[in-house]
């Protein structure tokens, strides 16, 4: 009886490990979508409200989840105090801190931080073009992650269950 109970616990534990890994993959996808949403909101605020990048950060912050909201507001506050820092440096610093705390792919992390380097701070048209370009890149990344997610999730869950059965056989 105890062996059967132990076997079930091992199988459930391995399956649970697979489920946790699947949830991590979902979180990475959610965060990538959030980054895409930030870029789209910034583009919208610049194009339609004729806002500057710092103002667009403040306006977009209200529609974002944490930790992105705080980072966008912090960028606005730093730029508002006019410390003489360029937007690129402030963006990289604050978003670098923010992205360290969220699970996301290395490629997406670097790409998101590079965005500010390719915008003309005073030229709205240049900012919109750069944002469109980065939105396209992030949209492609989201599509790839979504395509891979379904297959990988099935494989991870299957491997978790199979490894549980294998471990049970080995331990018995």
CSV table of N, CA and C in Angstrom, one decimal:
chain,number,residue,atom,x,y,z
A,1,UNK,N,0.8,-1.2,0.0
A,1,UNK,CA,0.0,0.0,0.0
A,1,UNK,C,0.9,1.3,0.0
A,2,UNK,N,1.9,1.3,0.8
A,2,UNK,CA,2.8,2.4,0.9
A,2,UNK,C,3.5,2.6,-0.4
A,3,UNK,N,3.9,1.5,-1.1
A,3,UNK,CA,4.6,1.6,-2.3
A,3,UNK,C,3.7,2.2,-3.4
A,4,UNK,N,2.4,1.8,-3.4
A,4,UNK,CA,1.5,2.4,-4.4
A,4,UNK,C,1.3,3.9,-4.1
A,5,UNK,N,1.2,4.3,-2.9
A,5,UNK,CA,1.0,5.7,-2.5
A,5,UNK,C,2.3,6.4,-2.9
A,6,UNK,N,3.4,5.9,-2.6
A,6,UNK,CA,4.7,6.6,-3.0
A,6,UNK,C,4.8,6.7,-4.5
A,7,UNK,N,4.4,5.7,-5.2
A,7,UNK,CA,4.5,5.7,-6.7
A,7,UNK,C,3.6,6.8,-7.2
A,8,UNK,N,2.4,6.9,-6.7
A,8,UNK,CA,1.4,8.0,-7.1
A,8,UNK,C,2.0,9.3,-6.8
A,9,UNK,N,2.6,9.5,-5.7
A,9,UNK,CA,3.2,10.8,-5.3
A,9,UNK,C,4.3,11.2,-6.2
A,10,UNK,N,5.1,10.2,-6.6
A,10,UNK,CA,6.3,10.5,-7.5
A,10,UNK,C,5.7,10.9,-8.9
A,11,UNK,N,4.7,10.2,-9.4
A,11,UNK,CA,4.1,10.5,-10.7
A,11,UNK,C,3.5,11.9,-10.6
A,12,UNK,N,2.7,12.2,-9.5
A,12,UNK,CA,2.1,13.5,-9.4
A,12,UNK,C,3.1,14.6,-9.3
A,13,UNK,N,4.2,14.3,-8.6
A,13,UNK,CA,5.2,15.4,-8.4
A,13,UNK,C,5.9,15.7,-9.8
A,14,UNK,N,6.2,14.7,-10.5
A,14,UNK,CA,6.9,14.9,-11.8
A,14,UNK,C,5.9,15.6,-12.8
A,15,UNK,N,4.6,15.2,-12.7
A,15,UNK,CA,3.6,15.9,-13.6
A,15,UNK,C,3.5,17.3,-13.1
A,16,UNK,N,3.5,17.6,-11.8
A,16,UNK,CA,3.4,18.9,-11.3
A,16,UNK,C,4.6,19.8,-11.7
A,17,UNK,N,5.8,19.2,-11.8
A,17,UNK,CA,6.9,19.9,-12.3
A,17,UNK,C,6.8,20.3,-13.7
A,18,UNK,N,6.2,19.4,-14.5
A,18,UNK,CA,5.9,19.7,-15.9
A,18,UNK,C,4.9,20.9,-16.0
A,19,UNK,N,3.9,20.8,-15.2
A,19,UNK,CA,2.9,21.9,-15.2
A,19,UNK,C,3.5,23.2,-14.8
A,20,UNK,N,4.4,23.2,-13.8
A,20,UNK,CA,5.0,24.5,-13.4
A,20,UNK,C,5.9,25.0,-14.5
A,21,UNK,N,6.6,24.2,-15.2
A,21,UNK,CA,7.4,24.6,-16.3
A,21,UNK,C,6.5,25.2,-17.4
A,22,UNK,N,5.3,24.6,-17.7
A,22,UNK,CA,4.4,25.1,-18.7
A,22,UNK,C,3.9,26.5,-18.2
A,23,UNK,N,3.6,26.7,-17.0
A,23,UNK,CA,3.2,28.0,-16.5
A,23,UNK,C,4.3,29.1,-16.6
A,24,UNK,N,5.5,28.7,-16.5
A,24,UNK,CA,6.6,29.6,-16.7
A,24,UNK,C,6.6,30.0,-18.2
A,25,UNK,N,6.4,29.1,-19.1
A,25,UNK,CA,6.4,29.5,-20.5
A,25,UNK,C,5.2,30.4,-20.8
A,26,UNK,N,4.1,30.2,-20.1
A,26,UNK,CA,2.9,31.1,-20.3
A,26,UNK,C,3.3,32.5,-19.8
A,27,UNK,N,4.0,32.6,-18.7
A,27,UNK,CA,4.4,33.9,-18.1
A,27,UNK,C,5.3,34.6,-19.0
A,28,UNK,N,6.2,33.9,-19.7
A,28,UNK,CA,7.1,34.6,-20.6
A,28,UNK,C,6.3,35.1,-21.8
A,29,UNK,N,5.4,34.4,-22.3
A,29,UNK,CA,4.5,34.9,-23.4
A,29,UNK,C,3.7,36.1,-22.9
A,30,UNK,N,3.2,36.1,-21.7
A,30,UNK,CA,2.4,37.2,-21.2
A,30,UNK,C,3.3,38.5,-21.1
A,31,UNK,N,4.5,38.3,-20.6
A,31,UNK,CA,5.4,39.4,-20.5
A,31,UNK,C,5.8,40.0,-21.9
A,32,UNK,N,6.0,39.1,-22.9
A,32,UNK,CA,6.3,39.5,-24.2
A,32,UNK,C,5.1,40.3,-24.8
A,33,UNK,N,3.9,39.8,-24.6
A,33,UNK,CA,2.7,40.6,-25.0
A,33,UNK,C,2.6,41.9,-24.3
A,34,UNK,N,3.0,42.0,-23.0
A,34,UNK,CA,3.0,43.3,-22.3
A,34,UNK,C,4.0,44.3,-22.9
A,35,UNK,N,5.2,43.8,-23.3
A,35,UNK,CA,6.1,44.7,-23.9
A,35,UNK,C,5.6,45.2,-25.3
A,36,UNK,N,5.0,44.3,-26.0
A,36,UNK,CA,4.4,44.7,-27.3
A,36,UNK,C,3.3,45.8,-27.0
A,37,UNK,N,2.5,45.6,-26.0
A,37,UNK,CA,1.4,46.5,-25.7
A,37,UNK,C,2.0,47.9,-25.3
A,38,UNK,N,3.1,47.9,-24.5
A,38,UNK,CA,3.8,49.2,-24.2
A,38,UNK,C,4.2,49.9,-25.4
A,39,UNK,N,4.8,49.2,-26.4
A,39,UNK,CA,5.2,49.9,-27.6
A,39,UNK,C,4.0,50.4,-28.4
A,40,UNK,N,3.0,49.6,-28.5
A,40,UNK,CA,1.8,50.1,-29.2
A,40,UNK,C,1.1,51.3,-28.5
A,41,UNK,N,1.1,51.3,-27.2
A,41,UNK,CA,0.5,52.4,-26.5
A,41,UNK,C,1.4,53.7,-26.7
A,42,UNK,N,2.7,53.5,-26.6
A,42,UNK,CA,3.6,54.7,-26.9
A,42,UNK,C,3.4,55.2,-28.3
A,43,UNK,N,3.3,54.3,-29.2
A,43,UNK,CA,3.1,54.8,-30.6
A,43,UNK,C,1.7,55.5,-30.7
A,44,UNK,N,0.7,55.0,-30.1
A,44,UNK,CA,-0.6,55.6,-30.2
A,44,UNK,C,-0.6,57.0,-29.5
A,45,UNK,N,0.0,57.1,-28.4
A,45,UNK,CA,0.1,58.4,-27.7
A,45,UNK,C,0.9,59.4,-28.5
A,46,UNK,N,1.9,59.0,-29.1
A,46,UNK,CA,2.8,59.9,-29.9
A,46,UNK,C,2.0,60.3,-31.2
A,47,UNK,N,1.4,59.4,-31.8
A,47,UNK,CA,0.8,59.6,-33.1
A,47,UNK,C,-0.5,60.5,-33.0
A,48,UNK,N,-1.3,60.1,-32.0
A,48,UNK,CA,-2.6,60.8,-31.9
A,48,UNK,C,-2.7,61.9,-30.9
A,49,UNK,N,-2.0,61.8,-29.8
A,49,UNK,CA,-2.0,62.9,-28.8
A,49,UNK,C,-0.8,63.9,-29.0
A,50,UNK,N,0.1,63.5,-29.9
A,50,UNK,CA,1.3,64.4,-30.2
A,50,UNK,C,2.1,64.6,-28.9
A,51,UNK,N,2.1,63.5,-28.1
A,51,UNK,CA,2.9,63.6,-26.9
A,51,UNK,C,4.3,63.3,-27.1
A,52,UNK,N,5.2,63.8,-26.2
A,52,UNK,CA,6.6,63.4,-26.3
A,52,UNK,C,6.8,62.0,-25.7
A,53,UNK,N,7.9,61.4,-25.9
A,53,UNK,CA,8.1,60.1,-25.3
A,53,UNK,C,7.9,60.0,-23.8
A,54,UNK,N,8.5,60.9,-23.0
A,54,UNK,CA,8.2,60.9,-21.6
A,54,UNK,C,6.7,61.0,-21.2
A,55,UNK,N,6.0,61.9,-21.9
A,55,UNK,CA,4.6,62.1,-21.7
A,55,UNK,C,3.8,60.8,-22.1
A,56,UNK,N,4.2,60.2,-23.2
A,56,UNK,CA,3.6,59.0,-23.7
A,56,UNK,C,3.8,57.9,-22.6
A,57,UNK,N,5.0,57.9,-22.0
A,57,UNK,CA,5.2,56.9,-20.9
A,57,UNK,C,4.3,57.0,-19.8
A,58,UNK,N,4.0,58.3,-19.4
A,58,UNK,CA,3.1,58.6,-18.3
A,58,UNK,C,1.7,58.2,-18.7
A,59,UNK,N,1.3,58.5,-19.9
A,59,UNK,CA,-0.1,58.2,-20.3
A,59,UNK,C,-0.3,56.7,-20.4
A,60,UNK,N,0.7,56.0,-20.9
A,60,UNK,CA,0.6,54.5,-21.1
A,60,UNK,C,0.7,53.8,-19.8
A,61,UNK,N,1.3,54.3,-18.8
A,61,UNK,CA,1.5,53.6,-17.5
A,61,UNK,C,0.2,53.2,-16.9
A,62,UNK,N,-0.8,54.0,-17.0
A,62,UNK,CA,-2.1,53.7,-16.4
A,62,UNK,C,-2.8,52.5,-16.9
A,63,UNK,N,-2.4,52.1,-18.1
A,63,UNK,CA,-3.0,50.9,-18.7
A,63,UNK,C,-2.1,49.6,-18.6
A,64,UNK,N,-1.1,49.7,-17.9
A,64,UNK,CA,-0.1,48.6,-17.8
A,64,UNK,C,-0.2,48.0,-16.4
A,65,UNK,N,0.3,46.7,-16.4
A,65,UNK,CA,0.4,46.0,-15.1
A,65,UNK,C,1.8,46.3,-14.5
A,66,UNK,N,1.9,46.0,-13.2
A,66,UNK,CA,3.2,46.1,-12.6
A,66,UNK,C,4.1,45.0,-13.1
A,67,UNK,N,5.4,45.1,-13.1
A,67,UNK,CA,6.2,46.2,-12.7
A,67,UNK,C,6.4,47.3,-13.8
A,68,UNK,N,5.7,47.1,-15.0
A,68,UNK,CA,5.9,48.0,-16.1
A,68,UNK,C,5.3,49.4,-15.8
A,69,UNK,N,4.2,49.4,-15.1
A,69,UNK,CA,3.6,50.7,-14.7
A,69,UNK,C,4.6,51.6,-14.0
A,70,UNK,N,5.2,51.1,-12.9
A,70,UNK,CA,6.1,51.9,-12.1
A,70,UNK,C,7.3,52.3,-12.9
A,71,UNK,N,7.8,51.5,-13.8
A,71,UNK,CA,9.0,51.8,-14.6
A,71,UNK,C,8.7,53.0,-15.6
A,72,UNK,N,7.5,52.9,-16.2
A,72,UNK,CA,7.1,53.9,-17.1
A,72,UNK,C,6.9,55.3,-16.4
A,73,UNK,N,6.3,55.2,-15.2
A,73,UNK,CA,6.1,56.4,-14.4
A,73,UNK,C,7.4,57.0,-14.0
A,74,UNK,N,8.4,56.1,-13.6
A,74,UNK,CA,9.7,56.6,-13.1
A,74,UNK,C,10.4,57.3,-14.3
A,75,UNK,N,10.3,56.7,-15.5
A,75,UNK,CA,10.9,57.3,-16.7
A,75,UNK,C,10.4,58.7,-16.9
A,76,UNK,N,9.1,58.9,-16.8
A,76,UNK,CA,8.5,60.2,-16.9
A,76,UNK,C,9.0,61.1,-15.8
A,77,UNK,N,9.0,60.7,-14.6
A,77,UNK,CA,9.4,61.6,-13.5
A,77,UNK,C,10.9,62.0,-13.6
A,78,UNK,N,11.7,61.1,-14.0
A,78,UNK,CA,13.2,61.5,-14.2
A,78,UNK,C,13.3,62.5,-15.4
A,79,UNK,N,12.6,62.2,-16.5
A,79,UNK,CA,12.7,63.2,-17.6
A,79,UNK,C,12.0,64.5,-17.3
A,80,UNK,N,11.0,64.5,-16.4
A,80,UNK,CA,10.3,65.7,-16.0
A,80,UNK,C,11.2,66.6,-15.2
A,81,UNK,N,12.0,66.0,-14.3
A,81,UNK,CA,12.9,66.8,-13.5
A,81,UNK,C,14.0,67.4,-14.3
A,82,UNK,N,14.2,67.0,-15.6
A,82,UNK,CA,15.1,67.6,-16.5
A,82,UNK,C,16.5,67.6,-15.9
A,83,UNK,N,17.0,66.4,-15.6
A,83,UNK,CA,18.4,66.3,-15.0
A,83,UNK,C,19.4,66.3,-16.1
A,84,UNK,N,19.0,66.5,-17.3
A,84,UNK,CA,20.0,66.6,-18.4
A,84,UNK,C,20.3,65.2,-19.0
A,85,UNK,N,19.6,64.2,-18.5
A,85,UNK,CA,19.9,62.8,-19.0
A,85,UNK,C,19.1,62.6,-20.3
A,86,UNK,N,19.7,62.0,-21.3
A,86,UNK,CA,19.0,61.6,-22.5
A,86,UNK,C,18.0,60.5,-22.3
A,87,UNK,N,16.9,60.6,-23.0
A,87,UNK,CA,15.8,59.6,-22.9
A,87,UNK,C,16.4,58.2,-23.0
A,88,UNK,N,17.3,58.0,-24.0
A,88,UNK,CA,17.8,56.7,-24.2
A,88,UNK,C,18.5,56.1,-22.9
A,89,UNK,N,19.2,56.9,-22.2
A,89,UNK,CA,19.9,56.4,-21.0
A,89,UNK,C,18.9,56.1,-19.9
A,90,UNK,N,17.9,57.0,-19.7
A,90,UNK,CA,16.9,56.8,-18.7
A,90,UNK,C,16.1,55.5,-19.0
A,91,UNK,N,15.7,55.4,-20.3
A,91,UNK,CA,14.9,54.2,-20.7
A,91,UNK,C,15.7,52.9,-20.4
A,92,UNK,N,16.9,52.9,-20.8
A,92,UNK,CA,17.7,51.6,-20.6
A,92,UNK,C,17.9,51.3,-19.1
A,93,UNK,N,18.1,52.4,-18.4
A,93,UNK,CA,18.4,52.1,-16.9
A,93,UNK,C,17.1,51.6,-16.2
A,94,UNK,N,16.0,52.3,-16.4
A,94,UNK,CA,14.8,51.9,-15.7
A,94,UNK,C,14.2,50.6,-16.3
A,95,UNK,N,14.2,50.5,-17.6
A,95,UNK,CA,13.6,49.2,-18.1
A,95,UNK,C,14.5,48.1,-17.9
A,96,UNK,N,15.8,48.3,-17.8
A,96,UNK,CA,16.8,47.3,-17.4
A,96,UNK,C,16.5,46.7,-16.0
A,97,UNK,N,16.2,47.6,-15.1
A,97,UNK,CA,15.8,47.2,-13.7
A,97,UNK,C,14.5,46.4,-13.7
A,98,UNK,N,13.6,46.9,-14.5
A,98,UNK,CA,12.2,46.3,-14.6
A,98,UNK,C,12.3,44.9,-15.2
A,99,UNK,N,13.1,44.8,-16.3
A,99,UNK,CA,13.1,43.5,-17.0
A,99,UNK,C,14.0,42.4,-16.2
A,100,UNK,N,14.7,42.9,-15.3
A,100,UNK,CA,15.5,41.9,-14.5
A,100,UNK,C,14.5,41.1,-13.6
A,101,UNK,N,13.4,41.7,-13.2
A,101,UNK,CA,12.5,41.0,-12.3
A,101,UNK,C,11.4,40.2,-13.0
A,102,UNK,N,11.3,40.3,-14.3
A,102,UNK,CA,10.3,39.5,-15.0
A,102,UNK,C,10.9,38.4,-15.9
A,103,UNK,N,10.2,37.3,-15.9
A,103,UNK,CA,10.7,36.2,-16.8
A,103,UNK,C,10.4,36.6,-18.3
A,104,UNK,N,11.5,36.7,-19.1
A,104,UNK,CA,11.3,37.0,-20.5
A,104,UNK,C,12.5,36.5,-21.2
A,105,UNK,N,12.4,36.3,-22.5
A,105,UNK,CA,13.5,35.9,-23.3
A,105,UNK,C,14.7,36.9,-23.4
A,106,UNK,N,15.9,36.4,-23.5
A,106,UNK,CA,17.0,37.3,-23.6
A,106,UNK,C,16.9,38.2,-24.8
A,107,UNK,N,16.5,37.6,-26.0
A,107,UNK,CA,16.4,38.4,-27.2
A,107,UNK,C,15.4,39.5,-27.0
A,108,UNK,N,14.3,39.2,-26.4
A,108,UNK,CA,13.2,40.3,-26.2
A,108,UNK,C,13.7,41.3,-25.3
A,109,UNK,N,14.4,40.9,-24.2
A,109,UNK,CA,14.9,41.9,-23.2
A,109,UNK,C,15.9,42.9,-23.9
A,110,UNK,N,16.8,42.4,-24.7
A,110,UNK,CA,17.8,43.2,-25.4
A,110,UNK,C,17.1,44.1,-26.4
A,111,UNK,N,16.1,43.5,-27.2
A,111,UNK,CA,15.4,44.3,-28.2
A,111,UNK,C,14.6,45.4,-27.6
A,112,UNK,N,14.0,45.2,-26.4
A,112,UNK,CA,13.2,46.2,-25.8
A,112,UNK,C,14.0,47.3,-25.3
A,113,UNK,N,15.2,47.0,-24.8
A,113,UNK,CA,16.1,48.1,-24.3
A,113,UNK,C,16.7,48.9,-25.5
A,114,UNK,N,16.9,48.2,-26.6
A,114,UNK,CA,17.5,48.9,-27.8
A,114,UNK,C,16.5,49.9,-28.4
A,115,UNK,N,15.2,49.7,-28.2
A,115,UNK,CA,14.2,50.6,-28.8
A,115,UNK,C,14.6,52.1,-28.7
A,116,UNK,N,14.9,52.5,-27.5
A,116,UNK,CA,15.1,53.9,-27.3
A,116,UNK,C,16.3,54.5,-28.0
A,117,UNK,N,17.2,53.6,-28.3
A,117,UNK,CA,18.5,54.1,-29.0
A,117,UNK,C,18.1,54.5,-30.5
A,118,UNK,N,17.1,53.9,-31.0
A,118,UNK,CA,16.7,54.2,-32.4
A,118,UNK,C,15.6,55.2,-32.6
A,119,UNK,N,15.3,55.9,-31.6
A,119,UNK,CA,14.3,56.9,-31.7
A,119,UNK,C,14.9,58.3,-31.7
A,120,UNK,N,14.4,59.2,-32.6
A,120,UNK,CA,14.8,60.6,-32.6
A,120,UNK,C,14.0,61.2,-31.5
A,121,UNK,N,14.7,61.8,-30.5
A,121,UNK,CA,13.9,62.3,-29.3
A,121,UNK,C,12.9,63.4,-29.6
A,122,UNK,N,13.3,64.3,-30.5
A,122,UNK,CA,12.4,65.4,-30.8
A,122,UNK,C,11.5,65.2,-32.1
A,123,UNK,N,11.8,64.2,-32.9
A,123,UNK,CA,11.1,64.0,-34.1
A,123,UNK,C,10.0,62.9,-34.0
A,124,UNK,N,8.8,63.4,-34.0
A,124,UNK,CA,7.7,62.5,-33.8
A,124,UNK,C,7.6,61.4,-34.9
A,125,UNK,N,7.8,61.8,-36.1
A,125,UNK,CA,7.7,60.8,-37.2
A,125,UNK,C,8.8,59.7,-37.1
A,126,UNK,N,10.0,60.1,-36.7
A,126,UNK,CA,11.0,59.1,-36.4
A,126,UNK,C,10.7,58.2,-35.3
A,127,UNK,N,10.1,58.7,-34.2
A,127,UNK,CA,9.7,57.9,-33.1
A,127,UNK,C,8.6,56.9,-33.5
A,128,UNK,N,7.6,57.4,-34.3
A,128,UNK,CA,6.5,56.5,-34.7
A,128,UNK,C,7.1,55.4,-35.6
A,129,UNK,N,8.0,55.7,-36.6
A,129,UNK,CA,8.6,54.7,-37.4
A,129,UNK,C,9.3,53.7,-36.6
A,130,UNK,N,10.1,54.1,-35.6
A,130,UNK,CA,10.9,53.2,-34.8
A,130,UNK,C,9.9,52.3,-34.0
A,131,UNK,N,8.9,52.9,-33.5
A,131,UNK,CA,7.9,52.1,-32.7
A,131,UNK,C,7.2,51.1,-33.5
A,132,UNK,N,6.9,51.5,-34.8
A,132,UNK,CA,6.2,50.5,-35.7
A,132,UNK,C,7.1,49.4,-36.0
A,133,UNK,N,8.4,49.7,-36.2
A,133,UNK,CA,9.4,48.6,-36.5
A,133,UNK,C,9.5,47.7,-35.3
A,134,UNK,N,9.6,48.2,-34.1
A,134,UNK,CA,9.8,47.3,-32.9
A,134,UNK,C,8.5,46.6,-32.6
A,135,UNK,N,7.3,47.2,-32.9
A,135,UNK,CA,6.0,46.5,-32.7
A,135,UNK,C,6.0,45.3,-33.6
A,136,UNK,N,6.4,45.5,-34.9
A,136,UNK,CA,6.4,44.3,-35.8
A,136,UNK,C,7.3,43.2,-35.3
A,137,UNK,N,8.5,43.6,-34.8
A,137,UNK,CA,9.4,42.6,-34.3
A,137,UNK,C,8.9,41.8,-33.1
A,138,UNK,N,8.2,42.6,-32.2
A,138,UNK,CA,7.6,41.9,-31.0
A,138,UNK,C,6.4,41.1,-31.4
A,139,UNK,N,5.6,41.5,-32.4
A,139,UNK,CA,4.5,40.8,-32.8
A,139,UNK,C,5.0,39.4,-33.4
A,140,UNK,N,6.0,39.5,-34.2
A,140,UNK,CA,6.6,38.2,-34.7
A,140,UNK,C,7.1,37.3,-33.6
A,141,UNK,N,7.7,37.9,-32.6
A,141,UNK,CA,8.1,37.1,-31.4
A,141,UNK,C,7.0,36.4,-30.7
A,142,UNK,N,5.9,37.2,-30.5
A,142,UNK,CA,4.7,36.7,-29.9
A,142,UNK,C,4.1,35.5,-30.7
A,143,UNK,N,4.0,35.7,-32.0
A,143,UNK,CA,3.5,34.7,-32.9
A,143,UNK,C,4.3,33.4,-32.8
A,144,UNK,N,5.6,33.5,-32.8
A,144,UNK,CA,6.5,32.3,-32.7
A,144,UNK,C,6.3,31.7,-31.3
A,145,UNK,N,6.2,32.4,-30.3
A,145,UNK,CA,6.0,31.8,-29.0
A,145,UNK,C,4.7,31.1,-28.9
A,146,UNK,N,3.6,31.7,-29.4
A,146,UNK,CA,2.3,31.1,-29.4
A,146,UNK,C,2.3,29.8,-30.2
A,147,UNK,N,3.0,29.8,-31.4
A,147,UNK,CA,3.1,28.6,-32.2
A,147,UNK,C,3.8,27.5,-31.4
A,148,UNK,N,4.9,27.8,-30.8
A,148,UNK,CA,5.7,26.8,-30.1
A,148,UNK,C,5.1,26.4,-28.8
A,149,UNK,N,4.3,27.3,-28.2
A,149,UNK,CA,3.8,27.0,-26.9
A,149,UNK,C,2.9,25.8,-26.8
A,150,UNK,N,2.0,25.7,-27.7
A,150,UNK,CA,1.1,24.6,-27.7
A,150,UNK,C,1.8,23.2,-27.8
A,151,UNK,N,2.7,23.1,-28.7
A,151,UNK,CA,3.5,21.9,-28.9
A,151,UNK,C,4.4,21.6,-27.7
A,152,UNK,N,5.1,22.6,-27.2
A,152,UNK,CA,6.0,22.5,-26.1
A,152,UNK,C,5.2,22.1,-24.8
A,153,UNK,N,4.1,22.7,-24.6
A,153,UNK,CA,3.3,22.5,-23.4
A,153,UNK,C,2.9,21.0,-23.4
A,154,UNK,N,2.5,20.5,-24.5
A,154,UNK,CA,2.1,19.0,-24.5
A,154,UNK,C,3.3,18.2,-24.3
A,155,UNK,N,4.4,18.5,-24.9
A,155,UNK,CA,5.7,17.7,-24.7
A,155,UNK,C,6.1,17.7,-23.2
A,156,UNK,N,6.1,18.9,-22.6
A,156,UNK,CA,6.5,19.1,-21.2
A,156,UNK,C,5.6,18.3,-20.3
A,157,UNK,N,4.3,18.4,-20.5
A,157,UNK,CA,3.4,17.6,-19.6
A,157,UNK,C,3.6,16.1,-19.8
A,158,UNK,N,3.8,15.7,-21.1
A,158,UNK,CA,4.0,14.3,-21.3
A,158,UNK,C,5.3,13.8,-20.7
A,159,UNK,N,6.3,14.6,-20.9
A,159,UNK,CA,7.6,14.2,-20.3
A,159,UNK,C,7.6,14.1,-18.8
A,160,UNK,N,6.9,15.0,-18.2
A,160,UNK,CA,6.7,15.0,-16.7
A,160,UNK,C,6.0,13.8,-16.3
A,161,UNK,N,5.0,13.4,-16.9
A,161,UNK,CA,4.2,12.2,-16.6
A,161,UNK,C,5.1,10.9,-16.8
A,162,UNK,N,5.7,10.9,-18.0
A,162,UNK,CA,6.6,9.7,-18.3
A,162,UNK,C,7.8,9.6,-17.4
A,163,UNK,N,8.4,10.7,-17.0
A,163,UNK,CA,9.5,10.7,-16.1
A,163,UNK,C,9.0,10.2,-14.7
A,164,UNK,N,7.8,10.5,-14.4
A,164,UNK,CA,7.3,10.1,-13.1
A,164,UNK,C,7.1,8.6,-13.1
A,165,UNK,N,6.6,8.0,-14.2
A,165,UNK,CA,6.4,6.6,-14.3
A,165,UNK,C,7.8,5.9,-14.3
A,166,UNK,N,8.8,6.5,-15.1
A,166,UNK,CA,10.1,5.9,-15.1
A,166,UNK,C,10.8,5.9,-13.7
A,167,UNK,N,10.6,7.0,-13.0
A,167,UNK,CA,11.2,7.1,-11.7
A,167,UNK,C,10.6,6.1,-10.7
A,168,UNK,N,9.3,5.9,-10.9
A,168,UNK,CA,8.5,4.9,-10.1
A,168,UNK,C,9.1,3.5,-10.3
A,169,UNK,N,9.2,3.2,-11.6
A,169,UNK,CA,9.8,1.9,-12.0
A,169,UNK,C,11.2,1.6,-11.4
A,170,UNK,N,12.0,2.7,-11.5
A,170,UNK,CA,13.4,2.6,-11.0
A,170,UNK,C,13.4,2.4,-9.5
A,171,UNK,N,12.6,3.1,-8.8
A,171,UNK,CA,12.5,3.1,-7.4
A,171,UNK,C,11.9,1.8,-6.8
A,172,UNK,N,11.1,1.2,-7.6
A,172,UNK,CA,10.4,-0.1,-7.1
A,172,UNK,C,11.4,-1.2,-7.4
